[in-house]
């Protein structure tokens, strides 16, 4: 059995775990990151793409935005296509802020490179991770198989950054972790295609056949999504069917603006919302998708993960700098108002744009009224834009003593 010690064991080398490790290093706190997948796998996993202004600013301050600043696409608005009519939403004009398109896998590559250049410890292909968090306080233990060897790591704290399906949240006693969740009667089929984007901005289509989103990763690569039935399998969606359906939902006056190209990647995502409240148990702290997820419609998950680890890294730095544990104790309390703002907006946007099961029902009439307001009312457009760029999150919970449990 190999044995070692680290101040902080970070489970998961996704954006949350890698960025936390980097921010801790910059504040003089050592950590060890354990990842169950291989480095090539995490560097190729295609997921998020839309980054908020504050996320990009944080990456710049942390010295991580060199390639991002050269390659990311800066967006100043978005296009809505509602049953075949176009509406432009000038997001930057309404808020003063831009959004950025930069693939999550590119960010992960940048983060891994930065950690390796700084001599950070990243263990890929680490299996059988289990966590022991003593009830009475004191050091935690992480057991795993690393490089084929049984290994025991003693640490002061564990940061659970291992996503929605990871081990960390499941290591909290159920009584310590009331969860709030909602599932949606839809899934997303996503493709990455070697084809130029439909438009220079993101196109969100609310169509009677279902929702579609035309995004991009570069001037030559498109990222396209379709709302599909949650029980559908990938085999039911050959490439021809996907292109045909995208064309139908994105169509405006017989023109969808879609150029077809080889499909490089294809995946299914169920739509769900989830919040673990609190986000901590004794010396275990959850961050990113391990603590909360949102339907991807509003593109908030990665942005929330970045905010979580910023707050968590400050709390750990305060603990190691001056022995203060007030920030650690208040971690959930500090994060939950923003998280619930994003949960609300993501849920609202999912209901706004997805085809509902019964077009004659009350919910479908509400959807129509909300879409009408969004395209006709400057106030509704401004409020949408503020939430879309994440501006409203900075006000969530501000100046109030919220009664979040921690
Ligand atoms: C289709 C889609 C589109 C999206 N678009 C956007 C967007 O545009 N903008 C946005 O902000 N967000 C978006 N998101 C959400 C975003 O991808 C996630 O919020 C983000 O990946 C969260 O990062 P994370 O580090 O918390 O978790 P993850 O990225 O899930 O990383 C967790 C890591 O932990 C590892 N792990 C899991 N279990 C273990 C274990 N037992 N031991 C060790 N390691 C383990 C995993 O292999 C993984 O590497 C999108 C998501 C999807 C699915």
GROMACS .gro file of C-alpha atoms and ligand atoms in nm:
model
  459
    1UNK     CA    1   0.000   0.000   0.000
    2UNK     CA    2   0.134   0.344  -0.100
    3UNK     CA    3   0.069   0.615   0.158
    4UNK     CA    4   0.101   0.992   0.122
    5UNK     CA    5  -0.029   1.320   0.257
    6UNK     CA    6  -0.164   1.631   0.089
    7UNK     CA    7  -0.348   1.933   0.232
    8UNK     CA    8  -0.633   1.904  -0.019
    9UNK     CA    9  -0.738   1.603  -0.228
   10UNK     CA   10  -0.938   1.711  -0.531
   11UNK     CA   11  -1.156   1.443  -0.690
   12UNK     CA   12  -1.207   1.499  -1.065
   13UNK     CA   13  -1.001   1.673  -1.335
   14UNK     CA   14  -1.286   1.854  -1.507
   15UNK     CA   15  -1.288   2.233  -1.526
   16UNK     CA   16  -1.381   2.265  -1.155
   17UNK     CA   17  -1.108   2.038  -1.015
   18UNK     CA   18  -0.832   2.163  -1.244
   19UNK     CA   19  -0.910   2.529  -1.190
   20UNK     CA   20  -0.936   2.483  -0.813
   21UNK     CA   21  -0.594   2.319  -0.809
   22UNK     CA   22  -0.450   2.608  -1.015
   23UNK     CA   23  -0.605   2.881  -0.796
   24UNK     CA   24  -0.485   2.706  -0.478
   25UNK     CA   25  -0.134   2.680  -0.618
   26UNK     CA   26  -0.136   3.055  -0.689
   27UNK     CA   27  -0.226   3.112  -0.324
   28UNK     CA   28   0.049   2.880  -0.201
   29UNK     CA   29  -0.173   2.582  -0.114
   30UNK     CA   30  -0.075   2.238  -0.242
   31UNK     CA   31  -0.326   1.983  -0.370
   32UNK     CA   32  -0.348   1.648  -0.549
   33UNK     CA   33  -0.602   1.589  -0.829
   34UNK     CA   34  -0.738   1.236  -0.882
   35UNK     CA   35  -0.910   1.163  -1.214
   36UNK     CA   36  -1.058   0.829  -1.311
   37UNK     CA   37  -1.032   0.886  -1.689
   38UNK     CA   38  -0.720   0.915  -1.906
   39UNK     CA   39  -0.572   1.251  -2.005
   40UNK     CA   40  -0.665   1.208  -2.376
   41UNK     CA   41  -1.023   1.125  -2.276
   42UNK     CA   42  -1.077   1.439  -2.065
   43UNK     CA   43  -0.903   1.654  -2.325
   44UNK     CA   44  -1.143   1.531  -2.594
   45UNK     CA   45  -1.473   1.533  -2.402
   46UNK     CA   46  -1.700   1.775  -2.591
   47UNK     CA   47  -1.944   1.965  -2.371
   48UNK     CA   48  -1.977   2.336  -2.287
   49UNK     CA   49  -1.885   2.621  -2.515
   50UNK     CA   50  -2.041   2.945  -2.395
   51UNK     CA   51  -1.844   3.137  -2.131
   52UNK     CA   52  -1.968   3.443  -1.948
   53UNK     CA   53  -1.768   3.764  -1.925
   54UNK     CA   54  -1.688   3.711  -1.555
   55UNK     CA   55  -1.560   3.358  -1.625
   56UNK     CA   56  -1.325   3.489  -1.892
   57UNK     CA   57  -1.211   3.772  -1.663
   58UNK     CA   58  -1.129   3.524  -1.388
   59UNK     CA   59  -0.933   3.307  -1.632
   60UNK     CA   60  -0.742   3.616  -1.746
   61UNK     CA   61  -0.658   3.716  -1.387
   62UNK     CA   62  -0.541   3.361  -1.321
   63UNK     CA   63  -0.307   3.374  -1.624
   64UNK     CA   64  -0.506   3.106  -1.808
   65UNK     CA   65  -0.653   3.299  -2.099
   66UNK     CA   66  -0.357   3.324  -2.340
   67UNK     CA   67  -0.496   3.085  -2.602
   68UNK     CA   68  -0.856   3.170  -2.515
   69UNK     CA   69  -0.793   3.536  -2.596
   70UNK     CA   70  -0.648   3.439  -2.933
   71UNK     CA   71  -0.903   3.176  -3.033
   72UNK     CA   72  -1.235   3.240  -2.856
   73UNK     CA   73  -1.519   3.398  -3.051
   74UNK     CA   74  -1.662   3.707  -2.879
   75UNK     CA   75  -2.040   3.741  -2.912
   76UNK     CA   76  -2.249   4.054  -2.870
   77UNK     CA   77  -2.595   3.910  -2.923
   78UNK     CA   78  -2.802   3.609  -3.015
   79UNK     CA   79  -3.073   3.522  -3.259
   80UNK     CA   80  -3.412   3.378  -3.171
   81UNK     CA   81  -3.608   3.192  -3.438
   82UNK     CA   82  -3.962   3.151  -3.323
   83UNK     CA   83  -4.174   2.937  -3.553
   84UNK     CA   84  -3.995   3.063  -3.861
   85UNK     CA   85  -3.949   3.433  -3.768
   86UNK     CA   86  -3.614   3.591  -3.677
   87UNK     CA   87  -3.552   3.819  -3.377
   88UNK     CA   88  -3.215   3.962  -3.283
   89UNK     CA   89  -3.129   4.023  -2.917
   90UNK     CA   90  -2.843   4.277  -2.879
   91UNK     CA   91  -2.706   4.135  -2.553
   92UNK     CA   92  -2.398   4.359  -2.527
   93UNK     CA   93  -2.594   4.674  -2.611
   94UNK     CA   94  -2.840   4.584  -2.334
   95UNK     CA   95  -2.587   4.485  -2.068
   96UNK     CA   96  -2.244   4.617  -2.165
   97UNK     CA   97  -2.111   4.260  -2.147
   98UNK     CA   98  -2.012   4.002  -2.408
   99UNK     CA   99  -2.013   3.624  -2.403
  100UNK     CA  100  -1.735   3.403  -2.545
  101UNK     CA  101  -1.742   3.075  -2.734
  102UNK     CA  102  -1.449   2.849  -2.641
  103UNK     CA  103  -1.484   2.472  -2.620
  104UNK     CA  104  -1.472   2.317  -2.272
  105UNK     CA  105  -1.218   2.061  -2.395
  106UNK     CA  106  -0.990   2.346  -2.503
  107UNK     CA  107  -1.018   2.502  -2.158
  108UNK     CA  108  -0.943   2.163  -1.999
  109UNK     CA  109  -0.631   2.131  -2.219
  110UNK     CA  110  -0.515   2.478  -2.111
  111UNK     CA  111  -0.575   2.397  -1.743
  112UNK     CA  112  -0.389   2.065  -1.760
  113UNK     CA  113  -0.095   2.232  -1.933
  114UNK     CA  114  -0.084   2.508  -1.671
  115UNK     CA  115  -0.091   2.256  -1.384
  116UNK     CA  116   0.182   2.048  -1.543
  117UNK     CA  117   0.404   2.349  -1.611
  118UNK     CA  118   0.370   2.445  -1.245
  119UNK     CA  119   0.464   2.091  -1.133
  120UNK     CA  120   0.111   2.020  -1.003
  121UNK     CA  121   0.017   1.665  -0.918
  122UNK     CA  122  -0.252   1.528  -1.153
  123UNK     CA  123  -0.319   1.154  -1.139
  124UNK     CA  124  -0.515   1.026  -1.439
  125UNK     CA  125  -0.655   0.670  -1.469
  126UNK     CA  126  -0.715   0.653  -1.094
  127UNK     CA  127  -0.972   0.385  -1.005
  128UNK     CA  128  -1.182   0.276  -0.708
  129UNK     CA  129  -1.180   0.611  -0.528
  130UNK     CA  130  -1.348   0.597  -0.186
  131UNK     CA  131  -1.369   0.877   0.071
  132UNK     CA  132  -1.362   0.860   0.449
  133UNK     CA  133  -1.473   1.175   0.630
  134UNK     CA  134  -1.457   1.124   1.006
  135UNK     CA  135  -1.766   1.234   1.200
  136UNK     CA  136  -1.562   1.388   1.478
  137UNK     CA  137  -1.346   1.607   1.248
  138UNK     CA  138  -0.976   1.545   1.190
  139UNK     CA  139  -0.802   1.438   0.869
  140UNK     CA  140  -0.987   1.263   0.586
  141UNK     CA  141  -0.872   0.957   0.394
  142UNK     CA  142  -0.900   0.892   0.022
  143UNK     CA  143  -0.834   0.536  -0.096
  144UNK     CA  144  -0.780   0.452  -0.461
  145UNK     CA  145  -0.589   0.244  -0.712
  146UNK     CA  146  -0.327   0.469  -0.870
  147UNK     CA  147  -0.088   0.334  -1.136
  148UNK     CA  148  -0.212  -0.013  -1.044
  149UNK     CA  149  -0.112   0.027  -0.677
  150UNK     CA  150  -0.349   0.047  -0.380
  151UNK     CA  151  -0.295   0.396  -0.239
  152UNK     CA  152  -0.408   0.577   0.075
  153UNK     CA  153  -0.403   0.957   0.087
  154UNK     CA  154  -0.443   1.147   0.412
  155UNK     CA  155  -0.565   1.505   0.372
  156UNK     CA  156  -0.711   1.798   0.566
  157UNK     CA  157  -0.994   1.849   0.318
  158UNK     CA  158  -1.156   1.685   0.016
  159UNK     CA  159  -1.288   1.891  -0.275
  160UNK     CA  160  -1.551   1.689  -0.463
  161UNK     CA  161  -1.524   1.814  -0.822
  162UNK     CA  162  -1.621   1.485  -0.984
  163UNK     CA  163  -1.936   1.584  -1.169
  164UNK     CA  164  -2.294   1.467  -1.135
  165UNK     CA  165  -2.211   1.094  -1.140
  166UNK     CA  166  -1.904   1.111  -0.915
  167UNK     CA  167  -1.836   0.951  -0.579
  168UNK     CA  168  -1.809   1.267  -0.365
  169UNK     CA  169  -2.174   1.364  -0.333
  170UNK     CA  170  -2.265   1.000  -0.272
  171UNK     CA  171  -2.015   0.994   0.015
  172UNK     CA  172  -2.224   1.246   0.209
  173UNK     CA  173  -2.483   1.092   0.443
  174UNK     CA  174  -2.831   1.130   0.288
  175UNK     CA  175  -2.950   1.310   0.602
  176UNK     CA  176  -2.679   1.577   0.560
  177UNK     CA  177  -2.776   1.648   0.203
  178UNK     CA  178  -3.135   1.719   0.113
  179UNK     CA  179  -3.138   1.739  -0.267
  180UNK     CA  180  -3.366   1.953  -0.481
  181UNK     CA  181  -3.428   1.820  -0.827
  182UNK     CA  182  -3.646   1.836  -1.136
  183UNK     CA  183  -3.638   1.630  -1.453
  184UNK     CA  184  -3.774   1.745  -1.788
  185UNK     CA  185  -3.963   1.544  -2.051
  186UNK     CA  186  -3.687   1.609  -2.308
  187UNK     CA  187  -3.328   1.525  -2.392
  188UNK     CA  188  -3.072   1.695  -2.616
  189UNK     CA  189  -2.904   1.530  -2.907
  190UNK     CA  190  -2.579   1.719  -2.973
  191UNK     CA  191  -2.345   1.695  -3.270
  192UNK     CA  192  -2.011   1.849  -3.349
  193UNK     CA  193  -1.975   1.888  -3.725
  194UNK     CA  194  -1.698   2.001  -3.959
  195UNK     CA  195  -1.921   2.268  -4.110
  196UNK     CA  196  -1.931   2.648  -4.090
  197UNK     CA  197  -2.176   2.791  -3.832
  198UNK     CA  198  -2.534   2.875  -3.924
  199UNK     CA  199  -2.478   3.239  -3.821
  200UNK     CA  200  -2.206   3.445  -3.653
  201UNK     CA  201  -2.412   3.438  -3.329
  202UNK     CA  202  -2.591   3.156  -3.146
  203UNK     CA  203  -2.932   3.074  -3.291
  204UNK     CA  204  -3.202   2.949  -3.052
  205UNK     CA  205  -3.502   2.807  -3.239
  206UNK     CA  206  -3.838   2.752  -3.068
  207UNK     CA  207  -4.031   2.549  -3.324
  208UNK     CA  208  -4.349   2.344  -3.311
  209UNK     CA  209  -4.133   2.037  -3.398
  210UNK     CA  210  -3.911   2.110  -3.095
  211UNK     CA  211  -3.617   2.322  -2.985
  212UNK     CA  212  -3.292   2.351  -3.182
  213UNK     CA  213  -2.971   2.537  -3.103
  214UNK     CA  214  -2.709   2.627  -3.361
  215UNK     CA  215  -2.381   2.710  -3.192
  216UNK     CA  216  -2.020   2.679  -3.302
  217UNK     CA  217  -1.667   2.611  -3.184
  218UNK     CA  218  -1.477   2.792  -3.461
  219UNK     CA  219  -1.545   2.944  -3.805
  220UNK     CA  220  -1.518   2.589  -3.944
  221UNK     CA  221  -1.682   2.375  -3.674
  222UNK     CA  222  -2.051   2.382  -3.573
  223UNK     CA  223  -2.206   2.258  -3.250
  224UNK     CA  224  -2.573   2.177  -3.308
  225UNK     CA  225  -2.842   2.050  -3.074
  226UNK     CA  226  -3.195   1.910  -3.113
  227UNK     CA  227  -3.459   1.855  -2.847
  228UNK     CA  228  -3.557   1.489  -2.868
  229UNK     CA  229  -3.769   1.242  -2.675
  230UNK     CA  230  -3.587   1.135  -2.354
  231UNK     CA  231  -3.638   0.767  -2.443
  232UNK     CA  232  -3.476   0.796  -2.786
  233UNK     CA  233  -3.148   0.613  -2.851
  234UNK     CA  234  -2.860   0.749  -3.063
  235UNK     CA  235  -2.918   0.469  -3.319
  236UNK     CA  236  -3.260   0.621  -3.396
  237UNK     CA  237  -3.086   0.937  -3.514
  238UNK     CA  238  -2.868   0.868  -3.819
  239UNK     CA  239  -2.691   1.176  -3.959
  240UNK     CA  240  -2.945   1.227  -4.241
  241UNK     CA  241  -3.233   1.247  -3.996
  242UNK     CA  242  -3.043   1.497  -3.776
  243UNK     CA  243  -2.964   1.733  -4.066
  244UNK     CA  244  -3.323   1.712  -4.194
  245UNK     CA  245  -3.466   1.792  -3.852
  246UNK     CA  246  -3.220   2.079  -3.795
  247UNK     CA  247  -3.314   2.223  -4.132
  248UNK     CA  248  -3.685   2.207  -4.049
  249UNK     CA  249  -3.652   2.371  -3.707
  250UNK     CA  250  -3.405   2.642  -3.812
  251UNK     CA  251  -3.594   2.729  -4.130
  252UNK     CA  252  -3.688   3.091  -4.194
  253UNK     CA  253  -3.865   3.156  -4.528
  254UNK     CA  254  -3.730   2.831  -4.672
  255UNK     CA  255  -3.371   2.904  -4.562
  256UNK     CA  256  -3.208   2.754  -4.252
  257UNK     CA  257  -2.855   2.878  -4.326
  258UNK     CA  258  -2.727   2.529  -4.253
  259UNK     CA  259  -2.423   2.381  -4.426
  260UNK     CA  260  -2.381   2.007  -4.375
  261UNK     CA  261  -2.047   1.849  -4.300
  262UNK     CA  262  -1.897   1.532  -4.148
  263UNK     CA  263  -2.031   1.461  -3.797
  264UNK     CA  264  -1.729   1.444  -3.564
  265UNK     CA  265  -1.912   1.362  -3.241
  266UNK     CA  266  -2.266   1.276  -3.134
  267UNK     CA  267  -2.410   1.255  -2.782
  268UNK     CA  268  -2.731   1.249  -2.579
  269UNK     CA  269  -2.794   1.454  -2.265
  270UNK     CA  270  -3.101   1.417  -2.042
  271UNK     CA  271  -3.236   1.751  -1.920
  272UNK     CA  272  -3.242   1.783  -1.544
  273UNK     CA  273  -3.190   2.029  -1.259
  274UNK     CA  274  -3.034   1.937  -0.928
  275UNK     CA  275  -2.898   2.119  -0.624
  276UNK     CA  276  -2.730   1.960  -0.325
  277UNK     CA  277  -2.798   2.186  -0.031
  278UNK     CA  278  -2.573   2.232   0.157
  279UNK     CA  279  -2.272   2.183  -0.069
  280UNK     CA  280  -2.049   2.067   0.214
  281UNK     CA  281  -2.030   1.806   0.487
  282UNK     CA  282  -1.766   1.838   0.757
  283UNK     CA  283  -1.436   1.845   0.560
  284UNK     CA  284  -1.585   1.756   0.221
  285UNK     CA  285  -1.677   2.046  -0.013
  286UNK     CA  286  -1.861   1.998  -0.342
  287UNK     CA  287  -1.807   2.222  -0.644
  288UNK     CA  288  -1.938   2.233  -1.001
  289UNK     CA  289  -2.164   1.960  -1.137
  290UNK     CA  290  -2.100   1.747  -0.827
  291UNK     CA  291  -2.308   2.001  -0.634
  292UNK     CA  292  -2.560   2.123  -0.891
  293UNK     CA  293  -2.664   2.085  -1.250
  294UNK     CA  294  -2.892   2.282  -1.478
  295UNK     CA  295  -3.049   2.209  -1.817
  296UNK     CA  296  -2.787   2.327  -2.069
  297UNK     CA  297  -3.025   2.568  -2.250
  298UNK     CA  298  -2.892   2.874  -2.067
  299UNK     CA  299  -2.527   2.756  -2.070
  300UNK     CA  300  -2.464   2.810  -1.698
  301UNK     CA  301  -2.305   2.488  -1.566
  302UNK     CA  302  -1.940   2.558  -1.639
  303UNK     CA  303  -1.974   2.923  -1.541
  304UNK     CA  304  -2.117   2.820  -1.203
  305UNK     CA  305  -1.837   2.565  -1.156
  306UNK     CA  306  -1.580   2.841  -1.209
  307UNK     CA  307  -1.751   3.065  -0.953
  308UNK     CA  308  -1.770   2.780  -0.700
  309UNK     CA  309  -1.399   2.710  -0.713
  310UNK     CA  310  -1.308   3.075  -0.696
  311UNK     CA  311  -1.502   3.106  -0.369
  312UNK     CA  312  -1.373   2.773  -0.240
  313UNK     CA  313  -1.009   2.855  -0.319
  314UNK     CA  314  -1.040   3.184  -0.126
  315UNK     CA  315  -1.186   2.996   0.170
  316UNK     CA  316  -0.905   2.736   0.169
  317UNK     CA  317  -0.643   3.012   0.131
  318UNK     CA  318  -0.790   3.195   0.434
  319UNK     CA  319  -0.775   2.872   0.635
  320UNK     CA  320  -0.411   2.801   0.549
  321UNK     CA  321  -0.312   3.169   0.567
  322UNK     CA  322  -0.458   3.264   0.904
  323UNK     CA  323  -0.634   2.956   1.044
  324UNK     CA  324  -0.973   3.123   0.977
  325UNK     CA  325  -1.246   2.872   0.896
  326UNK     CA  326  -1.532   3.123   0.871
  327UNK     CA  327  -1.517   3.132   0.490
  328UNK     CA  328  -1.512   2.753   0.469
  329UNK     CA  329  -1.808   2.727   0.702
  330UNK     CA  330  -1.997   2.986   0.497
  331UNK     CA  331  -1.917   2.831   0.156
  332UNK     CA  332  -2.267   2.695   0.081
  333UNK     CA  333  -2.432   3.005   0.218
  334UNK     CA  334  -2.221   3.223  -0.008
  335UNK     CA  335  -2.276   3.015  -0.322
  336UNK     CA  336  -2.639   2.906  -0.304
  337UNK     CA  337  -2.813   3.237  -0.390
  338UNK     CA  338  -2.622   3.262  -0.721
  339UNK     CA  339  -2.675   2.896  -0.794
  340UNK     CA  340  -3.049   2.927  -0.743
  341UNK     CA  341  -3.057   3.234  -0.970
  342UNK     CA  342  -2.895   3.024  -1.244
  343UNK     CA  343  -3.122   2.728  -1.169
  344UNK     CA  344  -3.424   2.956  -1.206
  345UNK     CA  345  -3.306   3.113  -1.532
  346UNK     CA  346  -3.207   2.775  -1.679
  347UNK     CA  347  -3.545   2.627  -1.585
  348UNK     CA  348  -3.725   2.934  -1.723
  349UNK     CA  349  -3.529   2.919  -2.049
  350UNK     CA  350  -3.590   2.545  -2.084
  351UNK     CA  351  -3.965   2.602  -2.047
  352UNK     CA  352  -3.951   2.904  -2.279
  353UNK     CA  353  -3.792   2.729  -2.575
  354UNK     CA  354  -3.871   2.357  -2.564
  355UNK     CA  355  -4.180   2.206  -2.721
  356UNK     CA  356  -4.411   2.108  -2.439
  357UNK     CA  357  -4.590   1.772  -2.444
  358UNK     CA  358  -4.937   1.928  -2.487
  359UNK     CA  359  -4.961   2.233  -2.715
  360UNK     CA  360  -5.318   2.299  -2.598
  361UNK     CA  361  -5.229   2.307  -2.229
  362UNK     CA  362  -5.195   2.606  -1.996
  363UNK     CA  363  -4.813   2.580  -1.996
  364UNK     CA  364  -4.798   2.615  -2.375
  365UNK     CA  365  -5.006   2.935  -2.357
  366UNK     CA  366  -4.770   3.074  -2.093
  367UNK     CA  367  -4.478   2.989  -2.321
  368UNK     CA  368  -4.633   3.186  -2.606
  369UNK     CA  369  -4.700   3.486  -2.379
  370UNK     CA  370  -4.339   3.484  -2.256
  371UNK     CA  371  -4.196   3.462  -2.607
  372UNK     CA  372  -4.423   3.750  -2.716
  373UNK     CA  373  -4.298   3.961  -2.424
  374UNK     CA  374  -3.935   3.878  -2.499
  375UNK     CA  375  -3.951   3.993  -2.860
  376UNK     CA  376  -4.184   4.291  -2.806
  377UNK     CA  377  -4.090   4.441  -2.468
  378UNK     CA  378  -3.754   4.620  -2.424
  379UNK     CA  379  -3.785   4.561  -2.048
  380UNK     CA  380  -3.830   4.186  -2.094
  381UNK     CA  381  -3.539   4.179  -2.342
  382UNK     CA  382  -3.309   4.365  -2.100
  383UNK     CA  383  -3.401   4.138  -1.811
  384UNK     CA  384  -3.335   3.832  -2.028
  385UNK     CA  385  -3.000   3.971  -2.144
  386UNK     CA  386  -2.887   4.046  -1.787
  387UNK     CA  387  -2.964   3.690  -1.682
  388UNK     CA  388  -2.810   3.544  -1.999
  389UNK     CA  389  -2.472   3.712  -1.939
  390UNK     CA  390  -2.483   3.627  -1.567
  391UNK     CA  391  -2.513   3.987  -1.447
  392UNK     CA  392  -2.817   3.914  -1.232
  393UNK     CA  393  -2.621   3.652  -1.035
  394UNK     CA  394  -2.398   3.919  -0.885
  395UNK     CA  395  -2.709   4.060  -0.715
  396UNK     CA  396  -2.848   3.728  -0.597
  397UNK     CA  397  -2.859   3.725  -0.220
  398UNK     CA  398  -2.664   4.051  -0.195
  399UNK     CA  399  -2.720   4.248   0.123
  400UNK     CA  400  -2.948   3.991   0.277
  401UNK     CA  401  -2.903   3.740   0.553
  402UNK     CA  402  -3.037   3.436   0.371
  403UNK     CA  403  -3.155   3.141   0.573
  404UNK     CA  404  -2.965   2.883   0.367
  405UNK     CA  405  -2.879   2.581   0.575
  406UNK     CA  406  -2.510   2.507   0.600
  407LIG     C1  407  -2.444   1.934  -2.397
  407LIG     C2  408  -2.392   2.024  -2.289
  407LIG     C3  409  -2.367   2.157  -2.319
  407LIG     C4  410  -2.322   2.244  -2.219
  407LIG     N1  411  -2.300   2.374  -2.250
  407LIG     C5  412  -2.257   2.458  -2.154
  407LIG     C6  413  -2.222   2.593  -2.186
  407LIG     O1  414  -2.229   2.635  -2.302
  407LIG     N2  415  -2.179   2.675  -2.084
  407LIG     C7  416  -2.169   2.629  -1.956
  407LIG     O2  417  -2.134   2.708  -1.866
  407LIG     N3  418  -2.196   2.500  -1.924
  407LIG     C8  419  -2.237   2.415  -2.019
  407LIG     N4  420  -2.257   2.282  -1.989
  407LIG     C9  421  -2.230   2.233  -1.853
  407LIG    C10  422  -2.080   2.201  -1.831
  407LIG     O3  423  -2.035   2.112  -1.932
  407LIG    C11  424  -2.062   2.140  -1.692
  407LIG     O4  425  -2.127   2.222  -1.599
  407LIG    C12  426  -1.913   2.125  -1.657
  407LIG     O5  427  -1.857   2.013  -1.721
  407LIG    C13  428  -1.893   2.111  -1.505
  407LIG     O6  429  -1.756   2.090  -1.477
  407LIG     P1  430  -1.713   2.000  -1.352
  407LIG     O7  431  -1.566   2.008  -1.348
  407LIG     O8  432  -1.793   2.038  -1.234
  407LIG     O9  433  -1.761   1.853  -1.387
  407LIG     P2  434  -1.715   1.755  -1.503
  407LIG    O10  435  -1.680   1.830  -1.625
  407LIG    O11  436  -1.823   1.651  -1.512
  407LIG    O12  437  -1.581   1.688  -1.449
  407LIG    C14  438  -1.583   1.592  -1.347
  407LIG    C15  439  -1.460   1.504  -1.359
  407LIG    O13  440  -1.460   1.409  -1.251
  407LIG    C16  441  -1.421   1.281  -1.301
  407LIG     N5  442  -1.476   1.177  -1.211
  407LIG    C17  443  -1.604   1.136  -1.199
  407LIG     N6  444  -1.613   1.041  -1.106
  407LIG    C18  445  -1.488   1.020  -1.056
  407LIG    C19  446  -1.435   0.935  -0.957
  407LIG     N7  447  -1.512   0.849  -0.890
  407LIG     N8  448  -1.302   0.941  -0.932
  407LIG    C20  449  -1.223   1.030  -0.999
  407LIG     N9  450  -1.268   1.113  -1.095
  407LIG    C21  451  -1.401   1.109  -1.123
  407LIG    C22  452  -1.483   1.279  -1.441
  407LIG    O14  453  -1.420   1.182  -1.524
  407LIG    C23  454  -1.458   1.421  -1.488
  407LIG    O15  455  -1.334   1.436  -1.552
  407LIG    C24  456  -2.301   2.194  -2.088
  407LIG    C25  457  -2.323   2.059  -2.059
  407LIG    C26  458  -2.366   1.975  -2.158
  407LIG    C27  459  -2.387   1.831  -2.125
   0.00000   0.00000   0.00000
